Tab-separated table of C-alpha atoms in Angstrom:
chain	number	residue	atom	x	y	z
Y	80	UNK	CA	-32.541	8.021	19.223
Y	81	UNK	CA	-35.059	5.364	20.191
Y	82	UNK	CA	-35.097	4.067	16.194
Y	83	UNK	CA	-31.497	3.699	16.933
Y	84	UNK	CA	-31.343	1.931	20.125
Y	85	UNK	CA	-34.134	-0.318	17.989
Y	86	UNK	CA	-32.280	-1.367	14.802
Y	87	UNK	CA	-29.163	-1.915	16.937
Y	88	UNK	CA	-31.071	-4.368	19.296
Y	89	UNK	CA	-31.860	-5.923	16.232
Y	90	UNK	CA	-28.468	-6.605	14.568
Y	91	UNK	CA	-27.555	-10.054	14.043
Y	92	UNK	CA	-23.948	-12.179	12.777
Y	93	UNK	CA	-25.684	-12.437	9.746
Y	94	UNK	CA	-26.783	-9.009	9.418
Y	95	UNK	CA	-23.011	-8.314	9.203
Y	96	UNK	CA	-22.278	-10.774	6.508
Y	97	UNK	CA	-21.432	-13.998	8.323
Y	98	UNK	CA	-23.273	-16.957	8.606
Y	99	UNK	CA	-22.996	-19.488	10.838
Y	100	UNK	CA	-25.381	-21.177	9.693
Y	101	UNK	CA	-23.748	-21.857	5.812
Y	102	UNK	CA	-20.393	-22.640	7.879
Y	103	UNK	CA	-22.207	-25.903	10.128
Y	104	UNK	CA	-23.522	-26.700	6.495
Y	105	UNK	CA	-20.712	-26.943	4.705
Y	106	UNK	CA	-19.126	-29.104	7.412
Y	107	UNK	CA	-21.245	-31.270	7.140
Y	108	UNK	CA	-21.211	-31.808	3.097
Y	109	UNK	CA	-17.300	-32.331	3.431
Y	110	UNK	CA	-17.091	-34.151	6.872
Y	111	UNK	CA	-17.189	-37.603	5.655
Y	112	UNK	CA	-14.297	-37.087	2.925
Y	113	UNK	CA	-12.132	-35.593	5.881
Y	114	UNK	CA	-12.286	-38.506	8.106
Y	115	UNK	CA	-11.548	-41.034	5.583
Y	116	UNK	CA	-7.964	-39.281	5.691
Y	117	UNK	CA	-7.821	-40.304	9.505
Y	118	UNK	CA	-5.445	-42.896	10.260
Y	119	UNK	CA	-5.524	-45.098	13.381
Y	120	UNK	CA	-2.580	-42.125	14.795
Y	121	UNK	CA	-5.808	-40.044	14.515
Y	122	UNK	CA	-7.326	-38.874	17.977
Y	123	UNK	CA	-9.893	-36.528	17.290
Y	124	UNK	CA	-12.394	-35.826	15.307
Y	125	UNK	CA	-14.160	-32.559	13.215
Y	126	UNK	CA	-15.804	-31.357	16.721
Y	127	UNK	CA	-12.314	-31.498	18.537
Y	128	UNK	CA	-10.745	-27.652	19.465
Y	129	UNK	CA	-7.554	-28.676	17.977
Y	130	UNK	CA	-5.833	-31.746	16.191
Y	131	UNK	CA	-4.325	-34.844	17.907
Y	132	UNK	CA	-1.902	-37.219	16.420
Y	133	UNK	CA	-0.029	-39.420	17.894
Y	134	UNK	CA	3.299	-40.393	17.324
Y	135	UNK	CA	4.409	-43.375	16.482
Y	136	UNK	CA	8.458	-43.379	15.674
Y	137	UNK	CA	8.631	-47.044	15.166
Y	138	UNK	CA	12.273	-47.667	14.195
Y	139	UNK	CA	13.235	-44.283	14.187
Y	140	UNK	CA	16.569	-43.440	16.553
Y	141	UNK	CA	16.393	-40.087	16.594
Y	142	UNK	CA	12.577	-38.404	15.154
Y	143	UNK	CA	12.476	-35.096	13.947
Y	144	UNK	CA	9.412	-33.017	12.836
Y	145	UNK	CA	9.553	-31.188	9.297
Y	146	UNK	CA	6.902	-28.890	9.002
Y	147	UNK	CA	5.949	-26.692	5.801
Y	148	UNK	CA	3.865	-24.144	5.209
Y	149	UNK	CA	2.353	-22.465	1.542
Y	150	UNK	CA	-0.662	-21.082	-0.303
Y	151	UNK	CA	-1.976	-21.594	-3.699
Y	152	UNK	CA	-1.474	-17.912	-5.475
Y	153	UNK	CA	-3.370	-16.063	-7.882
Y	154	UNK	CA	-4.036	-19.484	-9.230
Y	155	UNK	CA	-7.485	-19.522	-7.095
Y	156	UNK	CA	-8.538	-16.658	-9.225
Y	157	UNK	CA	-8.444	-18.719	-12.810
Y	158	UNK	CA	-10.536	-21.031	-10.438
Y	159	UNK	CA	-12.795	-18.832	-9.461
Y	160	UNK	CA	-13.280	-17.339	-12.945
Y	161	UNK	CA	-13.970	-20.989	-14.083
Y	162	UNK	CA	-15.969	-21.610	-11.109
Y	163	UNK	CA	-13.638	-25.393	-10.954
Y	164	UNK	CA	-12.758	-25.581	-7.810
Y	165	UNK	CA	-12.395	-29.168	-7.534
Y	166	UNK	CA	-8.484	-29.765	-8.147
Y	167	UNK	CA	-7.548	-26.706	-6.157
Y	168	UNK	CA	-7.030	-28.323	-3.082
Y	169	UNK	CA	-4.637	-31.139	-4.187
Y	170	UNK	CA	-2.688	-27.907	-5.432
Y	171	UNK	CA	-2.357	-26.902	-1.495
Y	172	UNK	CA	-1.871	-30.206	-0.425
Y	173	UNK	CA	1.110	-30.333	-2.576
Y	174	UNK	CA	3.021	-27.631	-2.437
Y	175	UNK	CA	3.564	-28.155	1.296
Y	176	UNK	CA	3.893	-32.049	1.626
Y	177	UNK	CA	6.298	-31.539	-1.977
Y	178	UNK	CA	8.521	-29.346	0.238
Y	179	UNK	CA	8.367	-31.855	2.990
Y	180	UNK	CA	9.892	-34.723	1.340
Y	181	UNK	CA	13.024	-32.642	0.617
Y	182	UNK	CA	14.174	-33.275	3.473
Y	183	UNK	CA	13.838	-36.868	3.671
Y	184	UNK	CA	10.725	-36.496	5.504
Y	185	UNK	CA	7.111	-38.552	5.728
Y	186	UNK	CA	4.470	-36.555	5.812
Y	187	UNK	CA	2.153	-37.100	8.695
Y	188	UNK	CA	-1.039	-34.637	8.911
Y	189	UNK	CA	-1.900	-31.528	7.409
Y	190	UNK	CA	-4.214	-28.845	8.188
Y	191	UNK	CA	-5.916	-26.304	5.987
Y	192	UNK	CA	-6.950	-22.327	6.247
Y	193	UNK	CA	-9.707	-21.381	3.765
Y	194	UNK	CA	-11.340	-18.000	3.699
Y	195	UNK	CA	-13.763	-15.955	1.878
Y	196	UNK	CA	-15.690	-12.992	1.519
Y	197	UNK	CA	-19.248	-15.044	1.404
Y	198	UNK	CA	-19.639	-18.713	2.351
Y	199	UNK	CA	-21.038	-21.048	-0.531
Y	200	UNK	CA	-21.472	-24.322	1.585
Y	201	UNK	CA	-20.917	-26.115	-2.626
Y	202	UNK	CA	-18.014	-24.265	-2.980
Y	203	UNK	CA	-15.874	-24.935	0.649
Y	204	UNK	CA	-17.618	-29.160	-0.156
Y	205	UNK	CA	-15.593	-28.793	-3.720
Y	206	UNK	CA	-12.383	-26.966	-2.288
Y	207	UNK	CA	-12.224	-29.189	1.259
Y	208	UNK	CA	-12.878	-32.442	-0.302
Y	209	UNK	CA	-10.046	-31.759	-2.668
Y	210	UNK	CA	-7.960	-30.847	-0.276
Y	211	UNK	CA	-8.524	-34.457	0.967
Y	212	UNK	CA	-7.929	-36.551	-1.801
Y	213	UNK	CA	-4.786	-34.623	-1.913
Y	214	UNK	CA	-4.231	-35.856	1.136
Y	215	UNK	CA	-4.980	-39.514	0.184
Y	216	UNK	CA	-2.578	-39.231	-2.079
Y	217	UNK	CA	0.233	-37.673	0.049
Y	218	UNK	CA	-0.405	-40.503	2.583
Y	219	UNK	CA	-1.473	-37.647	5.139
Y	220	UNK	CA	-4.516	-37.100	7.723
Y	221	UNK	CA	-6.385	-33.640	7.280
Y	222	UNK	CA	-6.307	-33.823	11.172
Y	223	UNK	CA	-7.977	-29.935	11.334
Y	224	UNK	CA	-9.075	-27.023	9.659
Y	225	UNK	CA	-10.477	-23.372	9.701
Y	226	UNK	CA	-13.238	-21.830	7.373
Y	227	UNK	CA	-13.593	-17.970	7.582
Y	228	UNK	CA	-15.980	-15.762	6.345
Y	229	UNK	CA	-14.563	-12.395	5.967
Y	230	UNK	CA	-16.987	-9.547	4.212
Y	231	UNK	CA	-14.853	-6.328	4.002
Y	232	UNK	CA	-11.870	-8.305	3.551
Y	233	UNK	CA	-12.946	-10.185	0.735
Y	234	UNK	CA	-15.122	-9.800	-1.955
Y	235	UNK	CA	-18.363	-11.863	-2.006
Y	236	UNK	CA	-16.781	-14.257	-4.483
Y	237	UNK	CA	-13.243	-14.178	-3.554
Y	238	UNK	CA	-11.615	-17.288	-1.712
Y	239	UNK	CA	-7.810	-17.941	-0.495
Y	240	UNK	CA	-6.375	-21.370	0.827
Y	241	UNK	CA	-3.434	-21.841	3.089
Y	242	UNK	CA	-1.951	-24.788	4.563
Y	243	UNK	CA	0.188	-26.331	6.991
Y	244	UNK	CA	2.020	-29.627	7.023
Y	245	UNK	CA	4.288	-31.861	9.214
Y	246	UNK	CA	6.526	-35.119	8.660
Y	247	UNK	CA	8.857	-36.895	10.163
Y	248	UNK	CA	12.222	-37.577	9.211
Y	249	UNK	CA	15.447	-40.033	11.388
Y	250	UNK	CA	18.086	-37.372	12.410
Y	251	UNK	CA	20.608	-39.398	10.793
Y	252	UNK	CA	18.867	-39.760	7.544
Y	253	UNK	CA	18.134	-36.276	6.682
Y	254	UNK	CA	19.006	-34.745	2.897
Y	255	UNK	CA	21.538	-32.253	2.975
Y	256	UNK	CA	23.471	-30.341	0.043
Y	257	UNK	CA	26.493	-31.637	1.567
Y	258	UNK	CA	26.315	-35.094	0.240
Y	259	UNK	CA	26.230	-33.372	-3.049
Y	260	UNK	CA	29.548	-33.819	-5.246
Y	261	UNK	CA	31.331	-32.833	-8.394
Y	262	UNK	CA	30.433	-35.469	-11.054
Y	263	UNK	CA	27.303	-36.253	-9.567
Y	264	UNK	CA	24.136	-36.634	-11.744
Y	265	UNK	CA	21.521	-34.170	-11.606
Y	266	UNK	CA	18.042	-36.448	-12.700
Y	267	UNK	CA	14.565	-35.292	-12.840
Y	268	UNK	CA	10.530	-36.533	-13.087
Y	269	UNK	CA	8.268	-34.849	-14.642
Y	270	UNK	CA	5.586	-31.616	-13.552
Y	271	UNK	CA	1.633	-32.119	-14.576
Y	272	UNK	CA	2.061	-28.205	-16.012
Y	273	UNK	CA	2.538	-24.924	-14.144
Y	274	UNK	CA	1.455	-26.506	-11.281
Y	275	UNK	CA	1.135	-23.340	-8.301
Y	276	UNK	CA	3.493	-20.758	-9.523
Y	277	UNK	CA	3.901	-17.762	-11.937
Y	278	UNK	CA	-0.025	-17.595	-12.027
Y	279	UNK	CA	0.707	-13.753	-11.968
Y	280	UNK	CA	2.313	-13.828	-14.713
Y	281	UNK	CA	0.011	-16.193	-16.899
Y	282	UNK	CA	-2.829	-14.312	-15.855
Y	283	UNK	CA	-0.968	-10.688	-17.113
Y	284	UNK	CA	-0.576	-13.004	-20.852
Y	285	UNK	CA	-4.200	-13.956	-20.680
Y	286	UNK	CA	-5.280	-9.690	-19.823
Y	287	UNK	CA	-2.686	-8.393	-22.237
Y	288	UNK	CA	-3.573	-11.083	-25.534
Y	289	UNK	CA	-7.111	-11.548	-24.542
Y	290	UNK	CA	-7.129	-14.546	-24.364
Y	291	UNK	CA	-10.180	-16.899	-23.600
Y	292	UNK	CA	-10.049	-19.380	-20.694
Y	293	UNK	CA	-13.052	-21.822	-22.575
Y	294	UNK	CA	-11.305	-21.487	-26.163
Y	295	UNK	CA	-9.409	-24.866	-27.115
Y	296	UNK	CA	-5.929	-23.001	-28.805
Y	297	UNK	CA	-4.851	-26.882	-30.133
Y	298	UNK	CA	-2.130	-26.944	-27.117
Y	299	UNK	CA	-0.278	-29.817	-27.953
Y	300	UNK	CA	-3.361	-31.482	-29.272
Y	301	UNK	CA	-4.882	-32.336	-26.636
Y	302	UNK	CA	-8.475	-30.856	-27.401
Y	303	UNK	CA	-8.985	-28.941	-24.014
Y	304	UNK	CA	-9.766	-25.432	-23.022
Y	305	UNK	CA	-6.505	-23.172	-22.133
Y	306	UNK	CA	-8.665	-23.045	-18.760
Y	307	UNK	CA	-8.597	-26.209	-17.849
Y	308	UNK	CA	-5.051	-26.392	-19.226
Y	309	UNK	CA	-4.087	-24.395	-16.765
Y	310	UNK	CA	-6.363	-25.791	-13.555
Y	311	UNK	CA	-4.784	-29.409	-14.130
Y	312	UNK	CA	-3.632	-29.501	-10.253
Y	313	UNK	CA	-0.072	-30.224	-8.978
Y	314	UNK	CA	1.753	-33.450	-8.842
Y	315	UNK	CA	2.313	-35.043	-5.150
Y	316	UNK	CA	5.815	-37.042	-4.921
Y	317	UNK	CA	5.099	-38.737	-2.211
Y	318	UNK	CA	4.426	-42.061	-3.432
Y	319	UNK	CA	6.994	-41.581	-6.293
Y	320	UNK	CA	10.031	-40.847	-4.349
Y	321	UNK	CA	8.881	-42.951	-0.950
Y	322	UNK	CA	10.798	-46.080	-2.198
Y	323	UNK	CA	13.906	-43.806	-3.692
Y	324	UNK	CA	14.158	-41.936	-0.400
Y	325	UNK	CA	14.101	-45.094	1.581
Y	326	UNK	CA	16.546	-46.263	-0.411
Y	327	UNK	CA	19.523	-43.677	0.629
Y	328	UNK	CA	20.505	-42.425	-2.719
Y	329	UNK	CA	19.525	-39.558	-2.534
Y	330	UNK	CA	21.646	-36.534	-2.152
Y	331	UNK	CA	19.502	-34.212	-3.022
Y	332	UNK	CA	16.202	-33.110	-3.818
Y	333	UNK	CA	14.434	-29.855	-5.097
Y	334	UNK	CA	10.643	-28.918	-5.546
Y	335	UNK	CA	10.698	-26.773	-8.941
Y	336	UNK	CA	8.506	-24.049	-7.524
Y	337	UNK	CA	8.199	-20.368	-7.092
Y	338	UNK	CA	11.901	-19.331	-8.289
Y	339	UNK	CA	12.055	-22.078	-10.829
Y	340	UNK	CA	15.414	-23.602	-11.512
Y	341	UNK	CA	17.761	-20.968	-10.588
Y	342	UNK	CA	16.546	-20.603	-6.356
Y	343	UNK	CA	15.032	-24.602	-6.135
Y	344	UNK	CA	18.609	-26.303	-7.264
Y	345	UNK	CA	20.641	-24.059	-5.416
Y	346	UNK	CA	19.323	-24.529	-2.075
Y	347	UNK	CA	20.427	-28.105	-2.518
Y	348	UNK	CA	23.982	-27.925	-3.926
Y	349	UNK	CA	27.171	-26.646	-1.926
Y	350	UNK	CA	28.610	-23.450	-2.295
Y	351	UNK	CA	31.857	-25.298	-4.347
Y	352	UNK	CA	29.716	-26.948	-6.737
Y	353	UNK	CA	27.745	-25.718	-9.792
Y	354	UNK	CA	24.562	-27.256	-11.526
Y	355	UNK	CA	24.564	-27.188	-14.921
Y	356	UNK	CA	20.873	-28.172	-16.687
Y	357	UNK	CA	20.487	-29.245	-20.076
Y	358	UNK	CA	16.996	-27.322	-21.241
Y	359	UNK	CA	17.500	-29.833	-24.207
Y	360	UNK	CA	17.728	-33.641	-22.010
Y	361	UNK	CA	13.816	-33.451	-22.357
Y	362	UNK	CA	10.854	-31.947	-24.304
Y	363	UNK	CA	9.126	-28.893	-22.652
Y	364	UNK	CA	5.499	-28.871	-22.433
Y	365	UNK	CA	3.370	-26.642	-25.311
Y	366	UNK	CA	2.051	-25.222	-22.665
Y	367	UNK	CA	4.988	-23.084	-21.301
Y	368	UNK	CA	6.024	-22.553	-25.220
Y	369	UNK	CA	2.231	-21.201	-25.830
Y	370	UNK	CA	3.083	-19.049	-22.629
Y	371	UNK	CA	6.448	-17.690	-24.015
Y	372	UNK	CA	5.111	-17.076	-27.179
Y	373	UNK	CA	1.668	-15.402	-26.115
Y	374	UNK	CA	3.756	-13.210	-23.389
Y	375	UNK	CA	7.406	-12.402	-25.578
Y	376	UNK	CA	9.356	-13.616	-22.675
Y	377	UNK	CA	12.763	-14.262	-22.314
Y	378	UNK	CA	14.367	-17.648	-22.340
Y	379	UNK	CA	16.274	-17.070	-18.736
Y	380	UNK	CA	12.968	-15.891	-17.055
Y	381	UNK	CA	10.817	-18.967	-18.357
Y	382	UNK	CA	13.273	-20.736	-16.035
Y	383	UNK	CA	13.508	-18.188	-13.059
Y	384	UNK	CA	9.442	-18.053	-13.017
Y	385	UNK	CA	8.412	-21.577	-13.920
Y	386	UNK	CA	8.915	-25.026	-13.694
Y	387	UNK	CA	9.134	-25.904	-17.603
Y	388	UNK	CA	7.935	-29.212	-17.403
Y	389	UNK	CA	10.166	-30.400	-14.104
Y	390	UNK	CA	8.478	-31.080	-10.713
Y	391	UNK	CA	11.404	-32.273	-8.915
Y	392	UNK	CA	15.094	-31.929	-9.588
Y	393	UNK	CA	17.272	-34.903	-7.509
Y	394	UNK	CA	20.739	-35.517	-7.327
Y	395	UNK	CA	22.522	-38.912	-7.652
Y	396	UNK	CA	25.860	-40.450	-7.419
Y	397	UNK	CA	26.316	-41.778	-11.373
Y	398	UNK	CA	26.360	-45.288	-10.301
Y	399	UNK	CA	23.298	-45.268	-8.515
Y	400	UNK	CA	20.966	-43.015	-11.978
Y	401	UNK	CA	19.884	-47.013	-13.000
Y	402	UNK	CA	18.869	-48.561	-9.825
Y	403	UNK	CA	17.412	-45.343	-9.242
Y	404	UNK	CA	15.140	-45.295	-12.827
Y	405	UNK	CA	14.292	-49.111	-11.610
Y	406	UNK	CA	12.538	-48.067	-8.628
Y	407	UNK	CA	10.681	-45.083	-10.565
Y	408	UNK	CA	9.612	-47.152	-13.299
Y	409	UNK	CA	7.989	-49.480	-10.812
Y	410	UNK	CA	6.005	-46.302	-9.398
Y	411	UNK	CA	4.896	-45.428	-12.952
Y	412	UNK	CA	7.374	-42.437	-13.041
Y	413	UNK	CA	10.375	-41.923	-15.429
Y	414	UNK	CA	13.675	-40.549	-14.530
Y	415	UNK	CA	14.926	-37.863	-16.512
Y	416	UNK	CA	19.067	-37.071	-16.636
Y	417	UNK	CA	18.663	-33.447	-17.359
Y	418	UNK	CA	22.482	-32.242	-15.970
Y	419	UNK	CA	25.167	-32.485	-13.877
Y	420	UNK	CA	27.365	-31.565	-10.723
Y	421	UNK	CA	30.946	-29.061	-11.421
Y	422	UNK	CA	33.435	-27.815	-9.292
Y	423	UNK	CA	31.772	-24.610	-8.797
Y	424	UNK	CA	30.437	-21.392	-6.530
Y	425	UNK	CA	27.101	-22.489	-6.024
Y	426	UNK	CA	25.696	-21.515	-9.283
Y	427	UNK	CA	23.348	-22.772	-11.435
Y	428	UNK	CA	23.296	-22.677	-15.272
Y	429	UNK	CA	21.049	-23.462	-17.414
Y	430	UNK	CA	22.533	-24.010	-21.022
């Protein structure tokens, strides 16, 4: 009994797997990266309970906050097998502030949830400091954060990511599927690869062919590793489509994510309208045709599950595809006419 009373007297945080310790150190190895996200809307700083922004509407009548929310999948497990964990972070950045501009909306701040079964101070610098140059480039302040070490939960090498986003958007200038109408142009840029989805199902192809994350398989000549094929992180439209969406063309505008082309386009067209994609207006990546191959899948669920070479699908009167091209161009982005607008019931076809 006394032994007991002895060893539990003698228990410690660390004892049960957390260190608090590791967690000051790794705050410090990223800290610097974070605040050179801070704008002068800014407030706080790392020590601070909670973020503060303030907000400036400027000219806008009638502000509204767009927030967003979203993970990174099962693609943090091809990162942790590859121990690359330095473009995972833009991937999180992205699918939330991606979302955001859907509506119209700026981002303003983000904040991030990152948790593991054991903390690696190297490993939260590598994931956190990504997380802020996605930031950089979605013109957004990592304002806050929360790093959790979770043994029992996790495995010792197991890590997850989770963030949160919010923008602003003018009441009055707000994207809605009801602008959308018959004879309307349906245009497109391009994705950097699978970007964040259908990671389940690429990492079932890699299990069920065997295939080898380091091996070079000649995709599309571009001598690199399936691995880091598949790591390349995902686009942020932020920049790209700032000028367009200031611009009031468009009518529309759909992140190709999770759902692919069937659920992303119809949440932005109205329910007497169709969308009707031509898989043929542009060339699909080799890596989506070495995924089809590898895994035997069928046509119509490349396009359910994955993006096929599409980030963002947006819709334009006909008249204004040009000026519209004009002001990608000048953001190094091409616009791609991959379909079109039909009297409809809301569906979308891809032929």
């Amino acid at each position: 009994m006394e032994d007991s009373k002895k060893k539990k007297s003698g228990s410690s945080y660390k004892d049960s797997g957390v260190d608090i310790d590791k967690a000051a150190q790794a705050i410090n190895l990223f800290k610097n990266k974070v605040v050179s996200t801070f704008s002068n809307n800014v407030l706080n700083d790392l020590a601070s309970y909670a973020g503060l922004f303030q907000l400036n509407i400027g000219d806008l009548q009638s502000p509204v906050l767009v927030s967003s929310t979203d993970g990174v999948g099962t693609k943090v497990l091809l990162a942790g097998i590859q121990k690359d964990f330095s473009t995972i972070g833009q991937d999180l950045v992205a699918m939330c502030v991606n979302d955001i501009i859907c509506c119209g909306a700026k981002p303003l701040f983000f904040l991030d949830y990152l948790a593991c079964g054991k903390l690696n101070p190297e490993k939260i610098r590598k994931v956190v400091e990504s997380i802020a140059e996605g930031c950089i480039l979605a013109e957004a302040a990592l304002i806050g954060g929360e790093t959790a070490e979770m043994p029992g939960i996790y495995s010792e090498d197991d890590i997850d990511l989770a963030g949160f986003a919010v923008g602003v958007v003018d009441k009055g200038k707000i994207i809605t599927k009801d602008m959308v109408k018959e004879g309307d142009i349906i245009c497109a840029v391009s994705s950097s690869g699978p970007h964040s989805n259908g990671y389940s199902l690429i990492r079932e192809i890699i299990a069920e062919n065997n295939l080898d994350l380091k091996k070079d398989y000649n995709i599309a000549g571009n001598n690199s590793s399936l691995g880091k094929i598949l790591l390349t992180p995902t686009k942020i439209y932020v920049k790209t489509f700032k000028d367009l969406i200031g611009s009031g063309k468009v009518k529309g505008l759909a992140h190709i994510t999770g759902g692919g082309f069937y659920e992303n386009i119809n949440r932005i067209i109205p329910h007497n309208c169709n969308a009707v994609i031509n898989r043929k207006a542009w060339k699909v990546p080799a890596i989506f045709e070495f995924l089809q191959e590898k895994g035997n899948i069928a046509q119509k669920e490349m396009y359910r599950v994955f993006n096929m070479g599409i980030g963002m699908a947006f819709i334009l009167h006909e008249k204004d595809v040009s000026p519209a091209s004009d002001i990608l161009s000048r953001n190094n982005e091409q616009l791609l006419k991959i379909g079109n607008i039909t009297s409809g019931k809301g569906i979308v076809e891809v032929v």
